[in-house]
Short mmCIF file of C-alpha atoms in Angstrom, two decimals:
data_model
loop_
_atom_site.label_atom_id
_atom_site.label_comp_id
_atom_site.label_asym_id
_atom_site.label_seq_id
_atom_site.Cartn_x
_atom_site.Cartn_y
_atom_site.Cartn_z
CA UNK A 1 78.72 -90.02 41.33
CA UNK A 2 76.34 -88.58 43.32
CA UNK A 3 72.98 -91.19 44.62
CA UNK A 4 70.29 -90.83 42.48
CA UNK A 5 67.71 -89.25 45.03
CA UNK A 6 69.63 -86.11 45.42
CA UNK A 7 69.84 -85.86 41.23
CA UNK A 8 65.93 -86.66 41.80
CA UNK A 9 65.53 -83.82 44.37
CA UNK A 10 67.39 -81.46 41.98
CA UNK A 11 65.40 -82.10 38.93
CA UNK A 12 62.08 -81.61 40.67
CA UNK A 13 63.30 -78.30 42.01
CA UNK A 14 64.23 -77.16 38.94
CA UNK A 15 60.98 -78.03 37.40
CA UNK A 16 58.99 -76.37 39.83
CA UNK A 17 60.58 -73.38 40.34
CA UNK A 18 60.74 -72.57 36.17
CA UNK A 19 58.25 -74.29 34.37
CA UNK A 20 54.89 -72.81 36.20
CA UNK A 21 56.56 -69.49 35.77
CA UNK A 22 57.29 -69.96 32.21
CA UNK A 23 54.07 -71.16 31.70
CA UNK A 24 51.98 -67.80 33.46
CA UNK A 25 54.58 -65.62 31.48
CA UNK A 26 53.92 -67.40 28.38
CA UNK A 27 49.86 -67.40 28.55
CA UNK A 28 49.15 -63.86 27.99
CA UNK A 29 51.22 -63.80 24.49
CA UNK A 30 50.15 -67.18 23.31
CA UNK A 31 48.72 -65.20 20.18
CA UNK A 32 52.02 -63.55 19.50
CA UNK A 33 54.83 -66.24 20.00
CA UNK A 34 57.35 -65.95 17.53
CA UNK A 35 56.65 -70.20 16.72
CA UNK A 36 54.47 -72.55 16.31
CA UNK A 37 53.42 -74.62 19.42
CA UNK A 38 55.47 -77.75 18.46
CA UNK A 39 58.37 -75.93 17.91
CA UNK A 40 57.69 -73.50 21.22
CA UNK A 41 57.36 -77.06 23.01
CA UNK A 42 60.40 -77.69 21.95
CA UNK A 43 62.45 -75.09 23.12
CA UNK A 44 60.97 -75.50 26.67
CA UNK A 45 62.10 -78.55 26.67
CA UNK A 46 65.81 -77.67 25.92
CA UNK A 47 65.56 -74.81 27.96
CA UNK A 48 64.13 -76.79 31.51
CA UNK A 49 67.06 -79.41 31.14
CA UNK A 50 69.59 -76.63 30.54
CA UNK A 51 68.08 -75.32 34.13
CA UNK A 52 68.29 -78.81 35.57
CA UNK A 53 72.04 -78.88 34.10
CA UNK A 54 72.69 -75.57 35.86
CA UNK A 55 71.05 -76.80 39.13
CA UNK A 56 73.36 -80.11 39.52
CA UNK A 57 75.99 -78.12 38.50
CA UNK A 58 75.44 -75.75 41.55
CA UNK A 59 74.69 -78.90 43.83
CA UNK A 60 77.50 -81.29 43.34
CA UNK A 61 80.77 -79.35 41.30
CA UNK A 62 83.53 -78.25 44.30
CA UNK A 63 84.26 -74.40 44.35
CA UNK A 64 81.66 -73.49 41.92
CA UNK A 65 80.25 -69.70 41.89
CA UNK A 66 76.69 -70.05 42.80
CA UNK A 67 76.12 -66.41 42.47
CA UNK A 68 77.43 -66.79 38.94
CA UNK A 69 75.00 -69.63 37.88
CA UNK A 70 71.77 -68.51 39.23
CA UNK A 71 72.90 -65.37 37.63
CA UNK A 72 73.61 -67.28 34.32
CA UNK A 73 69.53 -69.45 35.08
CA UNK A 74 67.87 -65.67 35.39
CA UNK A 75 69.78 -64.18 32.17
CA UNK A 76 68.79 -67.51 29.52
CA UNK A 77 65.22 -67.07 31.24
CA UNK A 78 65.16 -63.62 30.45
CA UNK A 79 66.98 -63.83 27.07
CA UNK A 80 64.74 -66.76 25.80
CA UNK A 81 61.45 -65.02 27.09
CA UNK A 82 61.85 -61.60 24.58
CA UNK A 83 63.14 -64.10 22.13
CA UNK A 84 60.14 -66.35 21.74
CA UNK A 85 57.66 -63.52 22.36
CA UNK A 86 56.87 -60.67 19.55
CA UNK A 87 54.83 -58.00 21.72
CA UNK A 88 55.66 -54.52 23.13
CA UNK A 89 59.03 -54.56 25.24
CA UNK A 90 57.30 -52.65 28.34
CA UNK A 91 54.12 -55.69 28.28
CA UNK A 92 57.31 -58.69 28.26
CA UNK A 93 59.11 -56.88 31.10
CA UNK A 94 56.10 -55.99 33.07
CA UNK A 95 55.07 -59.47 32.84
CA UNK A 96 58.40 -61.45 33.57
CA UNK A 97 59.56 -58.81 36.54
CA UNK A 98 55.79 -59.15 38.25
CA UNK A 99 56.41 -63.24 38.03
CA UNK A 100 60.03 -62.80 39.12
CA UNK A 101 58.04 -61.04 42.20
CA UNK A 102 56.08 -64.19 42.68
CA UNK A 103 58.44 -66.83 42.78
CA UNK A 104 60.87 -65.44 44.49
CA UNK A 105 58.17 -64.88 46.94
CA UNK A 106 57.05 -68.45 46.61
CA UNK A 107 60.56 -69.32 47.70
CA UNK A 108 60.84 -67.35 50.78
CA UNK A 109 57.59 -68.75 51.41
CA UNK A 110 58.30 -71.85 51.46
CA UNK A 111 61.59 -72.07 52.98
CA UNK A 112 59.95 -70.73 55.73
CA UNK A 113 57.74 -73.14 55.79
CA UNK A 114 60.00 -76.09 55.06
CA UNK A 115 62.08 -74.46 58.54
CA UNK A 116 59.07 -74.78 61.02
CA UNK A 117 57.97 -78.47 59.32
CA UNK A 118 61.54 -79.78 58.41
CA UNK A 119 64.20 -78.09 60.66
CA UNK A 120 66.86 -80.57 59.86
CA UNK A 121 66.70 -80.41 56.67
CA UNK A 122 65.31 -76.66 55.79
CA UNK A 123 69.49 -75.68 55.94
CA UNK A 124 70.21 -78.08 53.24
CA UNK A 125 69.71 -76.92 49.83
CA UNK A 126 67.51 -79.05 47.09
CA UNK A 127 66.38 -80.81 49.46
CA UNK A 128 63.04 -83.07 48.76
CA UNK A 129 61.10 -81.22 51.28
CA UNK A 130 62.02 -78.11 50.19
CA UNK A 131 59.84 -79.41 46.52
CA UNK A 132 57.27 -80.74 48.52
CA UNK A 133 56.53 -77.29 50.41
CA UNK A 134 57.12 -75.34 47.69
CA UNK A 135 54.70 -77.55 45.56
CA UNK A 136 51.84 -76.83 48.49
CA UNK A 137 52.53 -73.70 48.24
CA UNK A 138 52.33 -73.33 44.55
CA UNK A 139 49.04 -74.97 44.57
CA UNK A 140 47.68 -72.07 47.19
CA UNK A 141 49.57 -69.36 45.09
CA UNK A 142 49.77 -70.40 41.38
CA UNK A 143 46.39 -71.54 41.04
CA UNK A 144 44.74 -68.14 41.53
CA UNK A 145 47.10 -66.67 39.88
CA UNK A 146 46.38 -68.64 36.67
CA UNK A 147 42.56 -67.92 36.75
CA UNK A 148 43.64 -64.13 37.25
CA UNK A 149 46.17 -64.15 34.13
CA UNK A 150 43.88 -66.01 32.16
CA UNK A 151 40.35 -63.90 32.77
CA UNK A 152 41.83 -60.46 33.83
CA UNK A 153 45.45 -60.16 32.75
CA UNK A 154 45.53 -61.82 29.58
CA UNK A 155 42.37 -58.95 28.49
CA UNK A 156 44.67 -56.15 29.46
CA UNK A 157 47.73 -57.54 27.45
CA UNK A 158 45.98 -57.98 24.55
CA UNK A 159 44.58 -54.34 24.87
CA UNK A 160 46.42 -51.82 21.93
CA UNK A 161 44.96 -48.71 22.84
CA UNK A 162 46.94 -47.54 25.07
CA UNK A 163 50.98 -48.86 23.90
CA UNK A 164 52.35 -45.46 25.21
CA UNK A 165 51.62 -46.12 28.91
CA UNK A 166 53.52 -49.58 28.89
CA UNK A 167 57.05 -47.86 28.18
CA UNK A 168 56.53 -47.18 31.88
CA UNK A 169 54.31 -49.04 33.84
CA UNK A 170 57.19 -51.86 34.34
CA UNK A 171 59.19 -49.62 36.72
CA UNK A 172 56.37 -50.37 39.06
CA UNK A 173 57.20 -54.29 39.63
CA UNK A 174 60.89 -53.31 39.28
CA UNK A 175 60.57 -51.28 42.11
CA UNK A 176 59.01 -54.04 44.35
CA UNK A 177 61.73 -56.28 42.74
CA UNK A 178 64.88 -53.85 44.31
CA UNK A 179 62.79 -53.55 47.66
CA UNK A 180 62.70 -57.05 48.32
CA UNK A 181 65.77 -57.83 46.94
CA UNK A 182 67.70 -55.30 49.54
CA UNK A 183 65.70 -56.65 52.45
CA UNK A 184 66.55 -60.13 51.84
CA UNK A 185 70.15 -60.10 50.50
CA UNK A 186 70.97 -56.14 51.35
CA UNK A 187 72.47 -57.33 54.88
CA UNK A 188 75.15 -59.90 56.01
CA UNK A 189 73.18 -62.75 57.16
CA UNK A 190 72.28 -65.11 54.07
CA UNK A 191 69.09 -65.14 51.92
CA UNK A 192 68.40 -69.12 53.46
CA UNK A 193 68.92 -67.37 57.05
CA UNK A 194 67.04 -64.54 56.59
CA UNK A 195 63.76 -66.63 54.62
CA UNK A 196 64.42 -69.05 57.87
CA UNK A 197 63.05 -66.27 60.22
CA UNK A 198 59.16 -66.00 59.93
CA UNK A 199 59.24 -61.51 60.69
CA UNK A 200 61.16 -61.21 57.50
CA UNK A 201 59.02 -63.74 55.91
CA UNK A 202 55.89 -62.03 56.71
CA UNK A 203 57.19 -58.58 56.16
CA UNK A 204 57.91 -60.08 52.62
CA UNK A 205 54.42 -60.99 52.76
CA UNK A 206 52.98 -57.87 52.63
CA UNK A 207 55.61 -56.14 50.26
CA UNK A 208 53.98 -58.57 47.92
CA UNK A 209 50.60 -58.33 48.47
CA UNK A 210 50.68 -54.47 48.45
CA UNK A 211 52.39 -55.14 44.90
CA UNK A 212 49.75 -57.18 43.79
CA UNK A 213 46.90 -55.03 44.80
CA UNK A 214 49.18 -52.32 42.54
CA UNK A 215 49.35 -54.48 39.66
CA UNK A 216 45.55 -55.47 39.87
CA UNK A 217 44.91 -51.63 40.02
CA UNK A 218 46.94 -51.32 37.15
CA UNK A 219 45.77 -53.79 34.82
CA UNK A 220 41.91 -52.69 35.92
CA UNK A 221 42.85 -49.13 34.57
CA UNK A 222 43.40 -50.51 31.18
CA UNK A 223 40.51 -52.40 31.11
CA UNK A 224 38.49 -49.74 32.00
CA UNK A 225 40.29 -47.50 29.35
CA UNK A 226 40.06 -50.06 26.60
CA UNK A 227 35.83 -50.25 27.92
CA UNK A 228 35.81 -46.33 27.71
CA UNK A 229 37.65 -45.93 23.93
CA UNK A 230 35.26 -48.58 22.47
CA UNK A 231 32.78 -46.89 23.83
CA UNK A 232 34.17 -43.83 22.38
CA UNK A 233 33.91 -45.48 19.14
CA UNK A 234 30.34 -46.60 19.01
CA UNK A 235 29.36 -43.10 20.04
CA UNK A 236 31.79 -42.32 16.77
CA UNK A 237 29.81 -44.96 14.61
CA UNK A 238 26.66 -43.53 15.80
CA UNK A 239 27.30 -40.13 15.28
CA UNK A 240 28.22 -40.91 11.91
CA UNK A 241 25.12 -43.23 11.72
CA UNK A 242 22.76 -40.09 12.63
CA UNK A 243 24.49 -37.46 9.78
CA UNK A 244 23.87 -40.07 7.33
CA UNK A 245 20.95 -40.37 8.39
CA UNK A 246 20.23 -36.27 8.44
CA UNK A 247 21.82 -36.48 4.97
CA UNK A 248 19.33 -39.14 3.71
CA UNK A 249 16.21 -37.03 5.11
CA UNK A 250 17.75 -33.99 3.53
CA UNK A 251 18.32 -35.88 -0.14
CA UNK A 252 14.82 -37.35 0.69
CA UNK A 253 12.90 -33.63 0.90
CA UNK A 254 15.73 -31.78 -1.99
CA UNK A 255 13.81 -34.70 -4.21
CA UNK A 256 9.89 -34.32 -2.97
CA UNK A 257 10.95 -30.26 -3.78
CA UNK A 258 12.45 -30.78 -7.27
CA UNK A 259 8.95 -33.43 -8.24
CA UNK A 260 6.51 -30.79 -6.85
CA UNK A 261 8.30 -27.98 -9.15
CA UNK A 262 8.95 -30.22 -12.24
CA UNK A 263 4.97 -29.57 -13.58
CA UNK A 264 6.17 -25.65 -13.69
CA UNK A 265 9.76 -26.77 -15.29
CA UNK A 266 8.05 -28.94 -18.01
CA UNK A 267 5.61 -26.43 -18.79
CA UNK A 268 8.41 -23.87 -19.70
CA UNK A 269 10.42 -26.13 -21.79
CA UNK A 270 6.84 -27.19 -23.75
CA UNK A 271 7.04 -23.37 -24.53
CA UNK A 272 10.50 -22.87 -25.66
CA UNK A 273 9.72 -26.08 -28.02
CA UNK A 274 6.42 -24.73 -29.38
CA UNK A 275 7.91 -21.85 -30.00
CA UNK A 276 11.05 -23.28 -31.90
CA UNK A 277 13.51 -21.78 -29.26
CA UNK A 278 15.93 -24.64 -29.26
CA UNK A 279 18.66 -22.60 -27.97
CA UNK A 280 16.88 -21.15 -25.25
CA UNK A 281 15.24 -24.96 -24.44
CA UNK A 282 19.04 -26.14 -24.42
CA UNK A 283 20.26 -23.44 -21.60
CA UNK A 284 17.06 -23.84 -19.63
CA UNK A 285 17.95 -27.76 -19.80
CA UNK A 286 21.07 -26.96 -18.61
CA UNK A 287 20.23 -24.37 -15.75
CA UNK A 288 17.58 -27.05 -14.83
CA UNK A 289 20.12 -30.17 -14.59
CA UNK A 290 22.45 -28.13 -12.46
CA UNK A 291 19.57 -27.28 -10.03
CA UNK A 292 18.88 -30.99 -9.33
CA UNK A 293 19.92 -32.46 -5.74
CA UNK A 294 22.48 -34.48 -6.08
CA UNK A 295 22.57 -38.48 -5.60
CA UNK A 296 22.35 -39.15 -1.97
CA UNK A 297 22.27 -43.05 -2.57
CA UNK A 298 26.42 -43.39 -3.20
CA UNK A 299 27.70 -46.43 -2.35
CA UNK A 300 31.50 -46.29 -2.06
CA UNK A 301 31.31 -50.57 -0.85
CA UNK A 302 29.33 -53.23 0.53
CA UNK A 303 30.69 -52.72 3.67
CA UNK A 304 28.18 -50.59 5.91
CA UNK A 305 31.06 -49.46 8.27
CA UNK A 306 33.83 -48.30 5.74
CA UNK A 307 31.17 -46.76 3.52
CA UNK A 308 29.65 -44.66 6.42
CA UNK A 309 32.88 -43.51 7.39
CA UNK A 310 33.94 -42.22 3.47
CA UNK A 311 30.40 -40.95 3.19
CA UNK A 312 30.85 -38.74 6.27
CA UNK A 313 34.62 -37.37 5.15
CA UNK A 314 33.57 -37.04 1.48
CA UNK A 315 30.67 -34.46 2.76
CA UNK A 316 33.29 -32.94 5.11
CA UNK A 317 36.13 -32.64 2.19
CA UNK A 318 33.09 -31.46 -0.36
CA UNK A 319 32.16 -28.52 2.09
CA UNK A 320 36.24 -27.76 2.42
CA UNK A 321 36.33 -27.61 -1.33
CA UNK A 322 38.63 -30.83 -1.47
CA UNK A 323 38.69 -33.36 -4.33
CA UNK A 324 37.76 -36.99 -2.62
CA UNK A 325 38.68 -39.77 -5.05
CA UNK A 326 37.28 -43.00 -3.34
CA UNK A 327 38.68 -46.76 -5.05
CA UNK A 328 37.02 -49.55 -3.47
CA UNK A 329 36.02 -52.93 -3.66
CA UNK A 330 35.20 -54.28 -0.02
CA UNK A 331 32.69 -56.83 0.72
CA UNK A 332 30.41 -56.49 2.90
CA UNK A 333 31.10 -59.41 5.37
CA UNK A 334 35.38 -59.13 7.39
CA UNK A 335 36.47 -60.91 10.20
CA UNK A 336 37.41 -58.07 11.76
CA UNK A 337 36.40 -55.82 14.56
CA UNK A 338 34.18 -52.13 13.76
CA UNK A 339 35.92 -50.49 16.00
CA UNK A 340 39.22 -51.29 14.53
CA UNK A 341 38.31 -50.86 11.18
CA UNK A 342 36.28 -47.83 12.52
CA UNK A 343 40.03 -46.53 14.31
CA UNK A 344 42.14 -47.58 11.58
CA UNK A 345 40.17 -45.59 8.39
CA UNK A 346 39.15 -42.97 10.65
CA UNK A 347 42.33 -41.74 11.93
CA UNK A 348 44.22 -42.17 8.63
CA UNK A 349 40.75 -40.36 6.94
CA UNK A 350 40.81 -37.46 9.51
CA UNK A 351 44.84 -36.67 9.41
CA UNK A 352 43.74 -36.64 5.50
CA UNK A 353 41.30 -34.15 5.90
CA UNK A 354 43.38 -31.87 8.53
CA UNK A 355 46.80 -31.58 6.44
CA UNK A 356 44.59 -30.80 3.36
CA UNK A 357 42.26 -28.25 5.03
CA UNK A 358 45.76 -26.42 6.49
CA UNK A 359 47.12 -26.51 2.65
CA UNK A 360 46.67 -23.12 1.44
CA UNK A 361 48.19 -23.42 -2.34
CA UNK A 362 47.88 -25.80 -5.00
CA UNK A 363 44.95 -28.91 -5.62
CA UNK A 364 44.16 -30.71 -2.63
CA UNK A 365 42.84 -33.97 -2.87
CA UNK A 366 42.41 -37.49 -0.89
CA UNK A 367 42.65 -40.64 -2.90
CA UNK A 368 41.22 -43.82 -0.89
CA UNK A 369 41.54 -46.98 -2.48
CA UNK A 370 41.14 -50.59 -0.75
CA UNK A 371 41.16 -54.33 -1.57
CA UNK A 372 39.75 -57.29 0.19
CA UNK A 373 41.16 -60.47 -1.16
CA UNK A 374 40.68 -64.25 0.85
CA UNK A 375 41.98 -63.22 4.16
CA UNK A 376 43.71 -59.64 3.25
CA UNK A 377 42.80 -56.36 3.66
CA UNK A 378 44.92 -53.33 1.92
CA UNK A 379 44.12 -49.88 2.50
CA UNK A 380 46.15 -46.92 0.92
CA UNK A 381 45.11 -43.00 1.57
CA UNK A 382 47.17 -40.22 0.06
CA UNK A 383 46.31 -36.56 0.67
CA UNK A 384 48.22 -33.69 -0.76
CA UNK A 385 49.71 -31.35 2.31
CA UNK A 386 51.29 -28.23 2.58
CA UNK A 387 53.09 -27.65 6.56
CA UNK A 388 56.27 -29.53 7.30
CA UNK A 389 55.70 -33.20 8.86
CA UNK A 390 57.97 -33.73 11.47
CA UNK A 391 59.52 -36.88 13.07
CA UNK A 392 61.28 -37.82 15.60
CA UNK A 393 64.64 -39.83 16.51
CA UNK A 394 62.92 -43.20 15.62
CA UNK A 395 61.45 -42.10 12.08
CA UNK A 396 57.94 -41.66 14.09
CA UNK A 397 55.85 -39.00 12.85
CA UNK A 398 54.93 -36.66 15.27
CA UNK A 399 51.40 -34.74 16.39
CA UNK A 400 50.68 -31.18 15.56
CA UNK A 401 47.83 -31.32 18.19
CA UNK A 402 50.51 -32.11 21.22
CA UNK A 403 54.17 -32.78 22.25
CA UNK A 404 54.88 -36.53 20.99
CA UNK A 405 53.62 -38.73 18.44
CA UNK A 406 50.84 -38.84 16.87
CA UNK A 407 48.62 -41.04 18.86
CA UNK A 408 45.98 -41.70 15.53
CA UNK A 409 48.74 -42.83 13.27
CA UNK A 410 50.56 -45.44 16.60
CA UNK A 411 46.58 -46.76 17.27
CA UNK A 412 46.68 -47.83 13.62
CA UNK A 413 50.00 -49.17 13.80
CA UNK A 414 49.74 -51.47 16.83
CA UNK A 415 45.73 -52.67 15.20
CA UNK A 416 47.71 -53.86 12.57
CA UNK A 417 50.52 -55.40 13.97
CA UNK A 418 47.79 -57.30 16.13
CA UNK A 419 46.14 -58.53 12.91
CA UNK A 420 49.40 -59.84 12.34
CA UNK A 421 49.66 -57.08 9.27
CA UNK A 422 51.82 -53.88 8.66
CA UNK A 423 51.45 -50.03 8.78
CA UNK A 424 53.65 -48.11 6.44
CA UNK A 425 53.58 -44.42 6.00
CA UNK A 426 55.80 -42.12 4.00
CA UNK A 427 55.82 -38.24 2.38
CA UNK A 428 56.93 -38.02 -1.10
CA UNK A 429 56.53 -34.91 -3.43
CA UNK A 430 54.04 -33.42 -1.50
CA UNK A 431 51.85 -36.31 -1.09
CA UNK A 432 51.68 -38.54 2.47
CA UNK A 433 51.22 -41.78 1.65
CA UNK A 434 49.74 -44.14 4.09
CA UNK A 435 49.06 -47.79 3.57
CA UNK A 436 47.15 -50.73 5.72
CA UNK A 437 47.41 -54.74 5.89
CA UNK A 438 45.17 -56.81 7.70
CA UNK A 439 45.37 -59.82 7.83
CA UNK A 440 42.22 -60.64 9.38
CA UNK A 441 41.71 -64.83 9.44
CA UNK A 442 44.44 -65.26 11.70
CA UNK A 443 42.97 -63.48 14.34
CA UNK A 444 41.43 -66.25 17.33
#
């Protein structure tokens, strides 16, 4: 039985060198974990003492293969982390490899630093000065690290404009990964002997730092393209804001016209009756009624954002010659973002409009119908269409403006996945049907 200070020394290194990891990995998806905080709690629990288990199992069983358990550590780490997290695979491994980075480079660090202050006992493994450096240096390490996650990193995670990009930007911390990992192990001399000998320390020092200044590039350039495509939409909701309001001024002098003539209109029909003309009174009545502006007050629903966007596409699909059926009943008050209700019925609304303008035979028509009820918001648009949709491997449907997918359609999708709703779209019998859920109270 081993004495109870080394077990002691064990379990604090085990601690240290997961659960602050675990913790910074964890942050940035705490809206998306697959359970509920108790039950998360839970499994970090099981999962630290299984990596204490491992750790005196590496420390004190005869002929065991180290290689093999730290192996085993890294692969339940890995395998609980995309377990407990629902998010986009290339966000999770971006995440994890860029804190793999870190601690191993907290390690290094501080057996470096354990060799210079505790010589004697830097060779030994678990030692208690090895947790008490490696606690210092976690301190001068994590601690900006958290404040970074938590006001930069955490913004760019949460950012859905942009899902493509992250199917690739995790090569860049694997990269750094493989680079240090060959320089420190890639040679015959041990990874203790070789984090023992301050120029590979510090030559580890600035792999790392030129990593982070990467990453902090990266996660900048999604910030700034989130900043430019909600800027993009408010110029959107503007621009739809100023032909409403050109259609209002135009409705406005169509009806000062039609008052100024009606003295001359009256007059005519007082001499069709006088003179007993009835039939001729009827077809002037007629001819008159059809002359009249139309009704530039509609009101699809209460909500000013929704109704300016089906006001807009029913004038487009009127000048197109396209039937526009509009269902709603939408209050005017939703927890949800304009822009993403701005993205979501405007892409869906303008693929409409494009696959009925191409349709060359037969009625074309868009039917928009959409139900707020509690916390729930369903939208459905069909439109009529003519050209073949394609799609690829996955069942995505793919643009006709580029090579790929359709970039409107997998904005709306990943806007409703983060209102923690559902996208569906399918083609039947010439029709594309296309249906929204939000679920908009369980946003934070």
């Amino acid at each position: 039985m081993p004495p109870f200070y080394r077990i002691a020394e064990i379990c604090c290194y085990a601690i240290l060198n997961f659960l602050p990891y675990l913790a910074a990995a964890l942050y940035p998806f705490r809206h998306k974990l697959r359970f509920s905080k108790p039950i998360m709690l839970m499994f970090v629990l099981l999962i630290t003492l299984f990596q204490i288990a491992l750790g005196l199992c590496s420390a004190f069983l005869p002929h065991v293969n180290r290689m093999l358990i730290n192996t085993s550590s890294t692969l339940i780490y890995f395998l609980f982390y995309f377990w407990a997290v629902r998010a986009h695979f290339g966000k999770t491994l971006f995440t994890l490899l860029m804190l793999s980075n870190i601690a191993n480079f907290v390690v290094v660090s501080s057996k470096c630093l354990e060799g210079y202050l505790f010589p004697a006992l830097a060779r030994q493994p678990y030692r208690w000065s090895y947790s008490l450096v490696m606690a210092a240096v976690q301190i001068a390490i994590l601690i900006p690290l958290f404040v970074y996650i938590r006001r930069i990193y955490a913004h760019a995670i949460e950012k859905e404009t942009n899902p493509a990009a992250w199917r690739y930007l995790w090569l860049i911390p694997a990269t750094f990964y493989l680079l240090w990992s060959y320089h420190l192990f890639g040679n015959e001399k041990s990874g203790t002997e070789m984090a023992l000998q301050p120029e590979h320390t510090i030559f580890l020092w600035f792999i790392n730092l030129g990593a982070f200044l990467i990453y902090y590039m990266v996660v900048c350039l999604i910030n700034e393209h989130d900043h430019n495509h909600t800027l993009e939409t408010q110029n959107h909701l503007l621009y739809l804001q100023a032909v409403q309001y050109e259609h209002l001024k135009n409705r406005i002098a169509e009806t000062q016209r039609a008052r100024h003539d009606l003295r001359h209109h009256t007059a005519v029909m007082a001499g069709f009756l006088d003179a007993g003309e009835l039939d001729k009174l009827a077809a002037y009545l007629d001819s008159y009624r059809k002359s009249l502006p139309a009704d530039g007050s509609i009101q699809y629903c209460k909500n000013s954002v929704i109704n300016l966007l089906l006001l807009y596409f029913a004038q487009q699909a009127r000048e197109r010659e396209i039937a526009f059926d509009v269902h709603m009943d939408i209050p005017d008050e939703l927890n949800i973002a304009e822009n993403d209700l701005s993205v979501v019925l405007g892409n869906l609304l303008e693929n409409a409009l494009e696959a009925c303008t191409q349709q060359m035979r037969g009625l074309r028509r868009i039917t928009i119908c959409g139900k707020a009820n509690g916390s729930t918001l369903l939208l459905t648009i069909d439109n009529t269409y003519e050209q073949e949709i394609l799609r690829d491997a996955n069942g995505a449907y793919l643009s006709t403006k580029h090579k790929g997918v359709g970039l409107g359609l997998e904005s709306v999708r990943q806007i409703a996945l983060r209102y923690d709703g559902v996208f569906q779209a399918e083609q039947k019998d010439g029709v594309f049907l296309a249906s929204v859920l939000l679920n908009y109270e369980r946003i934070c």
